[in-house]
mmCIF file of C-alpha atoms and ligand atoms in Angstrom:
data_model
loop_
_atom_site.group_PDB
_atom_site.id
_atom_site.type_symbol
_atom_site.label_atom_id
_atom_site.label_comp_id
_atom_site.label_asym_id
_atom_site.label_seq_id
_atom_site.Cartn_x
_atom_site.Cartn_y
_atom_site.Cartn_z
ATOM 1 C CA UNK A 137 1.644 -29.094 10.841
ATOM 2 C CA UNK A 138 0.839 -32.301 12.821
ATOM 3 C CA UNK A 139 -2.712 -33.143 13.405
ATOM 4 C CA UNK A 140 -3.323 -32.639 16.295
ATOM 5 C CA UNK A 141 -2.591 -28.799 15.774
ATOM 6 C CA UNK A 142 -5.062 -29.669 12.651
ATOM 7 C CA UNK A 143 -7.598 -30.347 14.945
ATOM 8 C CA UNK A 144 -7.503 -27.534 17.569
ATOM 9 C CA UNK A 145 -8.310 -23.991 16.958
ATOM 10 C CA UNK A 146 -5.525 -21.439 16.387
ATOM 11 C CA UNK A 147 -6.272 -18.050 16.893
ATOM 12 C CA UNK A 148 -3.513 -16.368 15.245
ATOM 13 C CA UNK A 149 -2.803 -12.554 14.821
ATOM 14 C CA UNK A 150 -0.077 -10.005 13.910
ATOM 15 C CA UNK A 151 1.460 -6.722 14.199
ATOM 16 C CA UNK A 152 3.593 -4.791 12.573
ATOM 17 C CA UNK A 153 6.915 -5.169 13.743
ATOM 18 C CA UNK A 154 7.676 -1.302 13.393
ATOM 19 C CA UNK A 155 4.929 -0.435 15.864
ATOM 20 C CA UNK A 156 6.804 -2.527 18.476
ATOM 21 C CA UNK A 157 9.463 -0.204 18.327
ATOM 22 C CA UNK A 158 10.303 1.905 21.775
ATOM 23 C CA UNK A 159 8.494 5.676 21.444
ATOM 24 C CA UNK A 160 12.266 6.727 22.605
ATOM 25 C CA UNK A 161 15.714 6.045 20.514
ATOM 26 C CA UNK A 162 17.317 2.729 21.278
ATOM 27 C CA UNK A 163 20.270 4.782 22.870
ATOM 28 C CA UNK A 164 17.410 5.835 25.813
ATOM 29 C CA UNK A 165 16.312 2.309 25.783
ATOM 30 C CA UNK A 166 18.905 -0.343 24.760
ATOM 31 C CA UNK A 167 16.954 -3.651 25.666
ATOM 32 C CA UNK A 168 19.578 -6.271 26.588
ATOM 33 C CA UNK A 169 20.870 -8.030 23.203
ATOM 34 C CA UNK A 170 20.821 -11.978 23.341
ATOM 35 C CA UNK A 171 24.304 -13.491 23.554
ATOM 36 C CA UNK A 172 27.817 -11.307 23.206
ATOM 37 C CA UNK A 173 27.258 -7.811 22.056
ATOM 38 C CA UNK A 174 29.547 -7.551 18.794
ATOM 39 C CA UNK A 175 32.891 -6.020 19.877
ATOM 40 C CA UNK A 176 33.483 -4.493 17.181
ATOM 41 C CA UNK A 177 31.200 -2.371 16.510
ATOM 42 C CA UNK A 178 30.165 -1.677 20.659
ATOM 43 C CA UNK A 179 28.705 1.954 20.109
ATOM 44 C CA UNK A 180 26.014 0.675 17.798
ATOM 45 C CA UNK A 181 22.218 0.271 19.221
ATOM 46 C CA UNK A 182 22.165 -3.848 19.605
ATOM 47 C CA UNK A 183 18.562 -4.140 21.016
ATOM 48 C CA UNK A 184 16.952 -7.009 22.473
ATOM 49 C CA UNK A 185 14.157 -9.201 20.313
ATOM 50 C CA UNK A 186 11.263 -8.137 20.248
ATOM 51 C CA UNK A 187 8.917 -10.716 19.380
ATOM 52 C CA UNK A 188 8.988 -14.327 18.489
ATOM 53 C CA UNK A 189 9.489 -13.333 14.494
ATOM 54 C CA UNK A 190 12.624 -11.301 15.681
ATOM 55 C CA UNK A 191 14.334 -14.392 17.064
ATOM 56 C CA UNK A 192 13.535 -16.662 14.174
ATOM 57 C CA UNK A 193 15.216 -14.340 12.082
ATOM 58 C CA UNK A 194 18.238 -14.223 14.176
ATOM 59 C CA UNK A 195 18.125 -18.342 13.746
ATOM 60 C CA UNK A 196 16.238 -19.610 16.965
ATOM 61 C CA UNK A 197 14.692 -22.006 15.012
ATOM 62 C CA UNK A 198 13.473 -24.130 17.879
ATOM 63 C CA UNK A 199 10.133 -23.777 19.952
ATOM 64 C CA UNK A 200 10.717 -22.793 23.505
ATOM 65 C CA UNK A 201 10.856 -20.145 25.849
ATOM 66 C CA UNK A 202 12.176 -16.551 25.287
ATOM 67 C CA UNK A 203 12.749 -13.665 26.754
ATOM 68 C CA UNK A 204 11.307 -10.837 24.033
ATOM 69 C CA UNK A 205 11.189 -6.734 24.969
ATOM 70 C CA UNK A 206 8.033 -5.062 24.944
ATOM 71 C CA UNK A 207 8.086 -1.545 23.867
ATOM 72 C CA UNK A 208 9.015 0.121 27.197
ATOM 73 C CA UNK A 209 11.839 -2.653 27.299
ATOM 74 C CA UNK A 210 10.248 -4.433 30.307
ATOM 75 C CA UNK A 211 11.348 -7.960 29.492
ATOM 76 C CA UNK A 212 8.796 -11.090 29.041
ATOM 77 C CA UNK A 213 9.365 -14.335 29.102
ATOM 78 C CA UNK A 214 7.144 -16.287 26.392
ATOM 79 C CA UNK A 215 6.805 -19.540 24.549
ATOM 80 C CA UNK A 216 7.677 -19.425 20.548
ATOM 81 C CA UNK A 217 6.315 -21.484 18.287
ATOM 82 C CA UNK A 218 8.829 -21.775 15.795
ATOM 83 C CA UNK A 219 7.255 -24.731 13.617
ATOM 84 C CA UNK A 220 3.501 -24.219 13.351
ATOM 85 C CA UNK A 221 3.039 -22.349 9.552
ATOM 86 C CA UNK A 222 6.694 -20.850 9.081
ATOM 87 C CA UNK A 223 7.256 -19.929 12.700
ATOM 88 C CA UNK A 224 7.784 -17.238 14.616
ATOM 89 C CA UNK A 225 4.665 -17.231 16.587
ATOM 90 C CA UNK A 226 4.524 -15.514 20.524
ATOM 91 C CA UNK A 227 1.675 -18.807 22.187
ATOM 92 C CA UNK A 228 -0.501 -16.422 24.820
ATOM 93 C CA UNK A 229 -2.652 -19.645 25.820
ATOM 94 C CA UNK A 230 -2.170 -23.075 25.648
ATOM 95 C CA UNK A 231 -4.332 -26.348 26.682
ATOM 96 C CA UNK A 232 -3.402 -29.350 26.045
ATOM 97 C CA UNK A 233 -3.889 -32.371 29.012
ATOM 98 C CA UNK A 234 -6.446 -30.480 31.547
ATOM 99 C CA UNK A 235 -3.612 -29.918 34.228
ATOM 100 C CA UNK A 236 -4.541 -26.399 34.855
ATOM 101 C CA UNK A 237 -7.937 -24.954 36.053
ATOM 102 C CA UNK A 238 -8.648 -22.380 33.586
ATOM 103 C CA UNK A 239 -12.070 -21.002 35.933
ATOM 104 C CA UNK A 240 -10.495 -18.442 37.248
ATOM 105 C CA UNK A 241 -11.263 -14.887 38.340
ATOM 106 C CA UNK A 242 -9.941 -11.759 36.599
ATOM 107 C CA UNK A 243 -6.835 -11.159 38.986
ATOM 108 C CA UNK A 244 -5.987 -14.512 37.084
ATOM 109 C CA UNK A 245 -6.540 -13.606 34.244
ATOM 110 C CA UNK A 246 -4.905 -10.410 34.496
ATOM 111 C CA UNK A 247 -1.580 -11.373 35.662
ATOM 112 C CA UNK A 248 -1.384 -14.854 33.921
ATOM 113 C CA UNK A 249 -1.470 -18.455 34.889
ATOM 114 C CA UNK A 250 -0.002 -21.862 34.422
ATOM 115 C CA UNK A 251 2.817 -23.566 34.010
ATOM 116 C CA UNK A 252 5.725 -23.057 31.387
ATOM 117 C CA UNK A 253 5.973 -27.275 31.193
ATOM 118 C CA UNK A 254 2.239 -27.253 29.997
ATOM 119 C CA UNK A 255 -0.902 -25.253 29.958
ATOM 120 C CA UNK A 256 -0.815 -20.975 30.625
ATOM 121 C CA UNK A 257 -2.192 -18.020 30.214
ATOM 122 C CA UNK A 258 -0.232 -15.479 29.358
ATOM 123 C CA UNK A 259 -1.632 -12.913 31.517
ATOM 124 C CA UNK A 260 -4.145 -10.321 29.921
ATOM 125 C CA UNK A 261 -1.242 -7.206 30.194
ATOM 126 C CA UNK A 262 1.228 -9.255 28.595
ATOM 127 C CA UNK A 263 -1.596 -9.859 25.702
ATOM 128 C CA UNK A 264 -2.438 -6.030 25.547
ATOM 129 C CA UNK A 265 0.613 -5.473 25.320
ATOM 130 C CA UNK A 266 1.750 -8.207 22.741
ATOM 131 C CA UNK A 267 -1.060 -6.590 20.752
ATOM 132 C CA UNK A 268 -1.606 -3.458 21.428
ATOM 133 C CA UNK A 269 -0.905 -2.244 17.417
ATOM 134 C CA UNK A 270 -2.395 -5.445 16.231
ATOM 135 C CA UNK A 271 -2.816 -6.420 12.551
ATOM 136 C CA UNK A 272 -3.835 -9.796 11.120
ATOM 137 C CA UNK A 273 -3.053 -13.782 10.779
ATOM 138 C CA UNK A 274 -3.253 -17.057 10.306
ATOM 139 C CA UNK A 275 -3.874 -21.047 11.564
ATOM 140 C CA UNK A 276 -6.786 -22.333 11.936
ATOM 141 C CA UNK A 277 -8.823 -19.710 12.035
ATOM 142 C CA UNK A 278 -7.408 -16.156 10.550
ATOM 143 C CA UNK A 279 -7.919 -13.114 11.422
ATOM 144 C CA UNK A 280 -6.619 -10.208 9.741
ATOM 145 C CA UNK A 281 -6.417 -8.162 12.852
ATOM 146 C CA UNK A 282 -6.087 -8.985 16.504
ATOM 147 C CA UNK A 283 -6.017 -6.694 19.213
ATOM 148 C CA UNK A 284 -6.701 -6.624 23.289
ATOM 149 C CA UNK A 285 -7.450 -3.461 24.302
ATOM 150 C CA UNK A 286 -6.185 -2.457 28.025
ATOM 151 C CA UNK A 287 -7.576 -3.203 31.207
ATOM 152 C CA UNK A 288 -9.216 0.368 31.441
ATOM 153 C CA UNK A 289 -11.157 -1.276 28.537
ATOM 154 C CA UNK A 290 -11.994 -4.330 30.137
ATOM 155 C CA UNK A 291 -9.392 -6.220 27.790
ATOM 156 C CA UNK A 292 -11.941 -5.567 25.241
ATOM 157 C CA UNK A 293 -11.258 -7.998 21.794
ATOM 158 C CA UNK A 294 -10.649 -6.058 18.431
ATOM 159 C CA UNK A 295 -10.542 -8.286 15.869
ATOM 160 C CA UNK A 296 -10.027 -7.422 12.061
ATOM 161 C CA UNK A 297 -11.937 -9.684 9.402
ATOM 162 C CA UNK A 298 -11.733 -13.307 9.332
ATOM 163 C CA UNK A 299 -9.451 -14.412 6.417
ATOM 164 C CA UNK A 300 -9.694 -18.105 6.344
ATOM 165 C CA UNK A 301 -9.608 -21.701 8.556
ATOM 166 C CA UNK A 302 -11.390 -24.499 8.013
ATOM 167 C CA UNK A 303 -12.519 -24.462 11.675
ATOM 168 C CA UNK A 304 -14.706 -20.971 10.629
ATOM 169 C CA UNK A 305 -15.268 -18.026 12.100
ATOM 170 C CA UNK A 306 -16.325 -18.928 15.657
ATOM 171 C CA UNK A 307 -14.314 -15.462 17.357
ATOM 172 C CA UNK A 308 -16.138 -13.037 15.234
ATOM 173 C CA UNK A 309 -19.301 -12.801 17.257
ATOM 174 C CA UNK A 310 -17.235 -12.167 20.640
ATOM 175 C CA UNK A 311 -15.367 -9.219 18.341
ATOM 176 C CA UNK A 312 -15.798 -5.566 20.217
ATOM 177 C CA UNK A 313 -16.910 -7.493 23.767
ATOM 178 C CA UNK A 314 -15.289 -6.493 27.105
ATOM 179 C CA UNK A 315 -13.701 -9.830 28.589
ATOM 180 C CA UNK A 316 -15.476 -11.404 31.357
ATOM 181 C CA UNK A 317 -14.509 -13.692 34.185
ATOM 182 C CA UNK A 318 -16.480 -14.975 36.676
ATOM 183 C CA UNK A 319 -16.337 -12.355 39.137
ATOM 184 C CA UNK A 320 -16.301 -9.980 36.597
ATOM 185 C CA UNK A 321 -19.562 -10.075 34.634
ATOM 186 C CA UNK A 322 -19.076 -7.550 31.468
ATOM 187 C CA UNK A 323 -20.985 -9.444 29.072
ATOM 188 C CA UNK A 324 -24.286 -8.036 27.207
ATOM 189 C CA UNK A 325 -26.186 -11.209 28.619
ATOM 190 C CA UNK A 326 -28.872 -10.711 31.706
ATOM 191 C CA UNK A 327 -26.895 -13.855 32.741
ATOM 192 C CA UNK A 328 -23.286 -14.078 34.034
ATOM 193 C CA UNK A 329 -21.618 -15.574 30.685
ATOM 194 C CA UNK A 330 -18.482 -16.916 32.861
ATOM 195 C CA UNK A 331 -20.436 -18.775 35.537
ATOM 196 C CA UNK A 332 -22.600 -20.059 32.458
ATOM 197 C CA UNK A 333 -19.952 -21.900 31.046
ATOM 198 C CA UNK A 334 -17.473 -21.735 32.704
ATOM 199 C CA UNK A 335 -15.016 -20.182 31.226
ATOM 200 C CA UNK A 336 -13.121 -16.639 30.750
ATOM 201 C CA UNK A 337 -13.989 -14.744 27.502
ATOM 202 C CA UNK A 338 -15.269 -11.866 25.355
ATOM 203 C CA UNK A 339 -18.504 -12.992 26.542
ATOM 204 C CA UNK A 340 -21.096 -11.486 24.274
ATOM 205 C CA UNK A 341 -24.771 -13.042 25.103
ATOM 206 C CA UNK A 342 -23.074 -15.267 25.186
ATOM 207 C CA UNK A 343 -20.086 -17.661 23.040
ATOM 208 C CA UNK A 344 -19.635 -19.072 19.800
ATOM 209 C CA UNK A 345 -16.245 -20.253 20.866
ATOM 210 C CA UNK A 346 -14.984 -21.015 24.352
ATOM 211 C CA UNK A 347 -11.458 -21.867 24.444
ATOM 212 C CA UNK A 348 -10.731 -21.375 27.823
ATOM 213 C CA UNK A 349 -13.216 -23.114 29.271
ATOM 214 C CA UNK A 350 -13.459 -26.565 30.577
ATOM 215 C CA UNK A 351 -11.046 -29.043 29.735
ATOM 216 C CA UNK A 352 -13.852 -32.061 28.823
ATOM 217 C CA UNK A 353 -11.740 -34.198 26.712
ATOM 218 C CA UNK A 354 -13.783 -34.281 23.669
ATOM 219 C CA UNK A 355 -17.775 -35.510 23.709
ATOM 220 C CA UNK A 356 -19.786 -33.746 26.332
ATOM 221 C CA UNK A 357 -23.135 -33.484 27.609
ATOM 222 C CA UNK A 358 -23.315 -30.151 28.951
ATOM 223 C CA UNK A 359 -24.011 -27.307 27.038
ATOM 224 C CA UNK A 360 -20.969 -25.349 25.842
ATOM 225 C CA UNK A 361 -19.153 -25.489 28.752
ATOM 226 C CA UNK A 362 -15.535 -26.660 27.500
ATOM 227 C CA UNK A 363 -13.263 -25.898 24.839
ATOM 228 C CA UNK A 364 -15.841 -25.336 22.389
ATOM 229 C CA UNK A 365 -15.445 -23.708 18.536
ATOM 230 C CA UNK A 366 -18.785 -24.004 17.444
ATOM 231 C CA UNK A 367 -17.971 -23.591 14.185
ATOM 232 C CA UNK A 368 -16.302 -26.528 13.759
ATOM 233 C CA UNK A 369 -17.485 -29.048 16.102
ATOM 234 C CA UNK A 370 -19.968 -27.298 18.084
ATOM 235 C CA UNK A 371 -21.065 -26.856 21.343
ATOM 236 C CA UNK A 372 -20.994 -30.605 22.665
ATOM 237 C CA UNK A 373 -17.181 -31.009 21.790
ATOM 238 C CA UNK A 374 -14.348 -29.893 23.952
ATOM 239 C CA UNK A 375 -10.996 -29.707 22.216
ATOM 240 C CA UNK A 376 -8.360 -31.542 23.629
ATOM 241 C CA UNK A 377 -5.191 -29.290 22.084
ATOM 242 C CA UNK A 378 -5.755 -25.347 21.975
ATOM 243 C CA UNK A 379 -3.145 -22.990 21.220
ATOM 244 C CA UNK A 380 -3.865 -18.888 20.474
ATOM 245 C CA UNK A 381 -0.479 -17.007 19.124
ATOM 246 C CA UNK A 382 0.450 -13.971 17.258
ATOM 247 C CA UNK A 383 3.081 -12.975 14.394
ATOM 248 C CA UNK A 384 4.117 -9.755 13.101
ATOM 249 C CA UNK A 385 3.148 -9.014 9.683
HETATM 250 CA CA1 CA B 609 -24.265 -10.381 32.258
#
């Protein structure tokens, strides 16, 4: 890993690759396989990837963009890490040079935001979705679980125990909080969490970590505002390189 993922907080998380499976046979759903179905053989169930992991194993062993198959075979395009800790990682937010404004309400955060070339959200759907089975992971902060419930939940976080990272456990005390924005305040503060610190998160009352919030460039003055992990480097230091991903098991 280079250092600079070293120094920024990766959530990481995983499912079992089995539970991505489509509830119906393949032969109801045949996702669209990458590259020339094999002639030979043209009758057999050839389905799409599914996540990151499933192209690294068919030997895309470059990061870039994808197009995996959630389980009702709706297709999604998403950035692989294929480097970071053996690979095969599906990036759902990245920030690294402040281009995008990450304060945004929860119609952005639903349907995603950002830019392919640079800094995105994946959209909180696509993240349900990515997740909805979750089981743990790994980087620099590891959590055995990870899991976005749907928006009839308010995206709420589910997170399994934290395994290890040398940046500690600054997620755990947003675990089992609805995600706020800043026009949606679902947080257990008598504030609004979002407007607070401006930001978009499982706002409890309110953050020990803040990673979408303001893109400060490291030393601040304000008060947990930016891309905080308190843990680490507390609430006056705004990361400069964020990335949040999930692996199968
Ligand atoms: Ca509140």
């Amino acid at each position: 890993m280079s250092l600079s993922r070293l120094q920024s907080p990766i959530l990481s998380a995983q499912k079992p690759v089995a539970l991505l499976l489509p509830a119906r046979s393949p032969s109801h759903c045949p996702c669209p396989a990458q590259g020339p179905r094999p002639a030979a053989i043209p009758w057999v169930p050839f389905p799409g990837p599914r996540t990151c992991k499933d192209l690294l194993d068919r030997g895309h062993f470059l990061s870039g963009w994808y197009t995996i198959y959630l389980t009702n075979c709706q297709p999604l395009a998403v950035l692989c890490d294929m480097d970071t800790d053996g690979g095969g990682w599906t990036v759902f937010q990245r920030r690294m040079d402040g281009s995008v404004d990450f304060y945004r309400d929860w119609a952005a955060y639903k349907q995603g935001f950002g830019s392919r070339l640079g800094e995105f959200w994946l959209g909180n759907d696509n993240i349900h979705a990515l997740t909805a089975q979750g089981r743990a992971t790994a980087g620099f902060a590891k959590y055995r679980s990870f899991k976005v419930a749907g928006e009839a939940e308010k995206y709420k976080l589910v997170l399994g125990g934290f395994v290890e990272g040398s940046a500690g456990n600054a997620l755990g005390a947003q675990n089992n909080h609805f995600f706020s924005t800043k026009d949606q305040d679902n947080d257990v503060s008598s504030s609004n969490c979002a407007v607070k610190f401006q930001g978009a998160w499982w706002y409890a009352d309110c953050h020990a970590s803040n990673l979408n919030g303001l893109y400060l460039r490291g030393p601040h003055e304000s008060y947990a505002n930016g891309i905080n992990w308190s843990t680490a480097k507390g609430y006056n230091y705004s990361y400069k390189v964020s990335e949040m991903k999930v692996r199968p098991a």
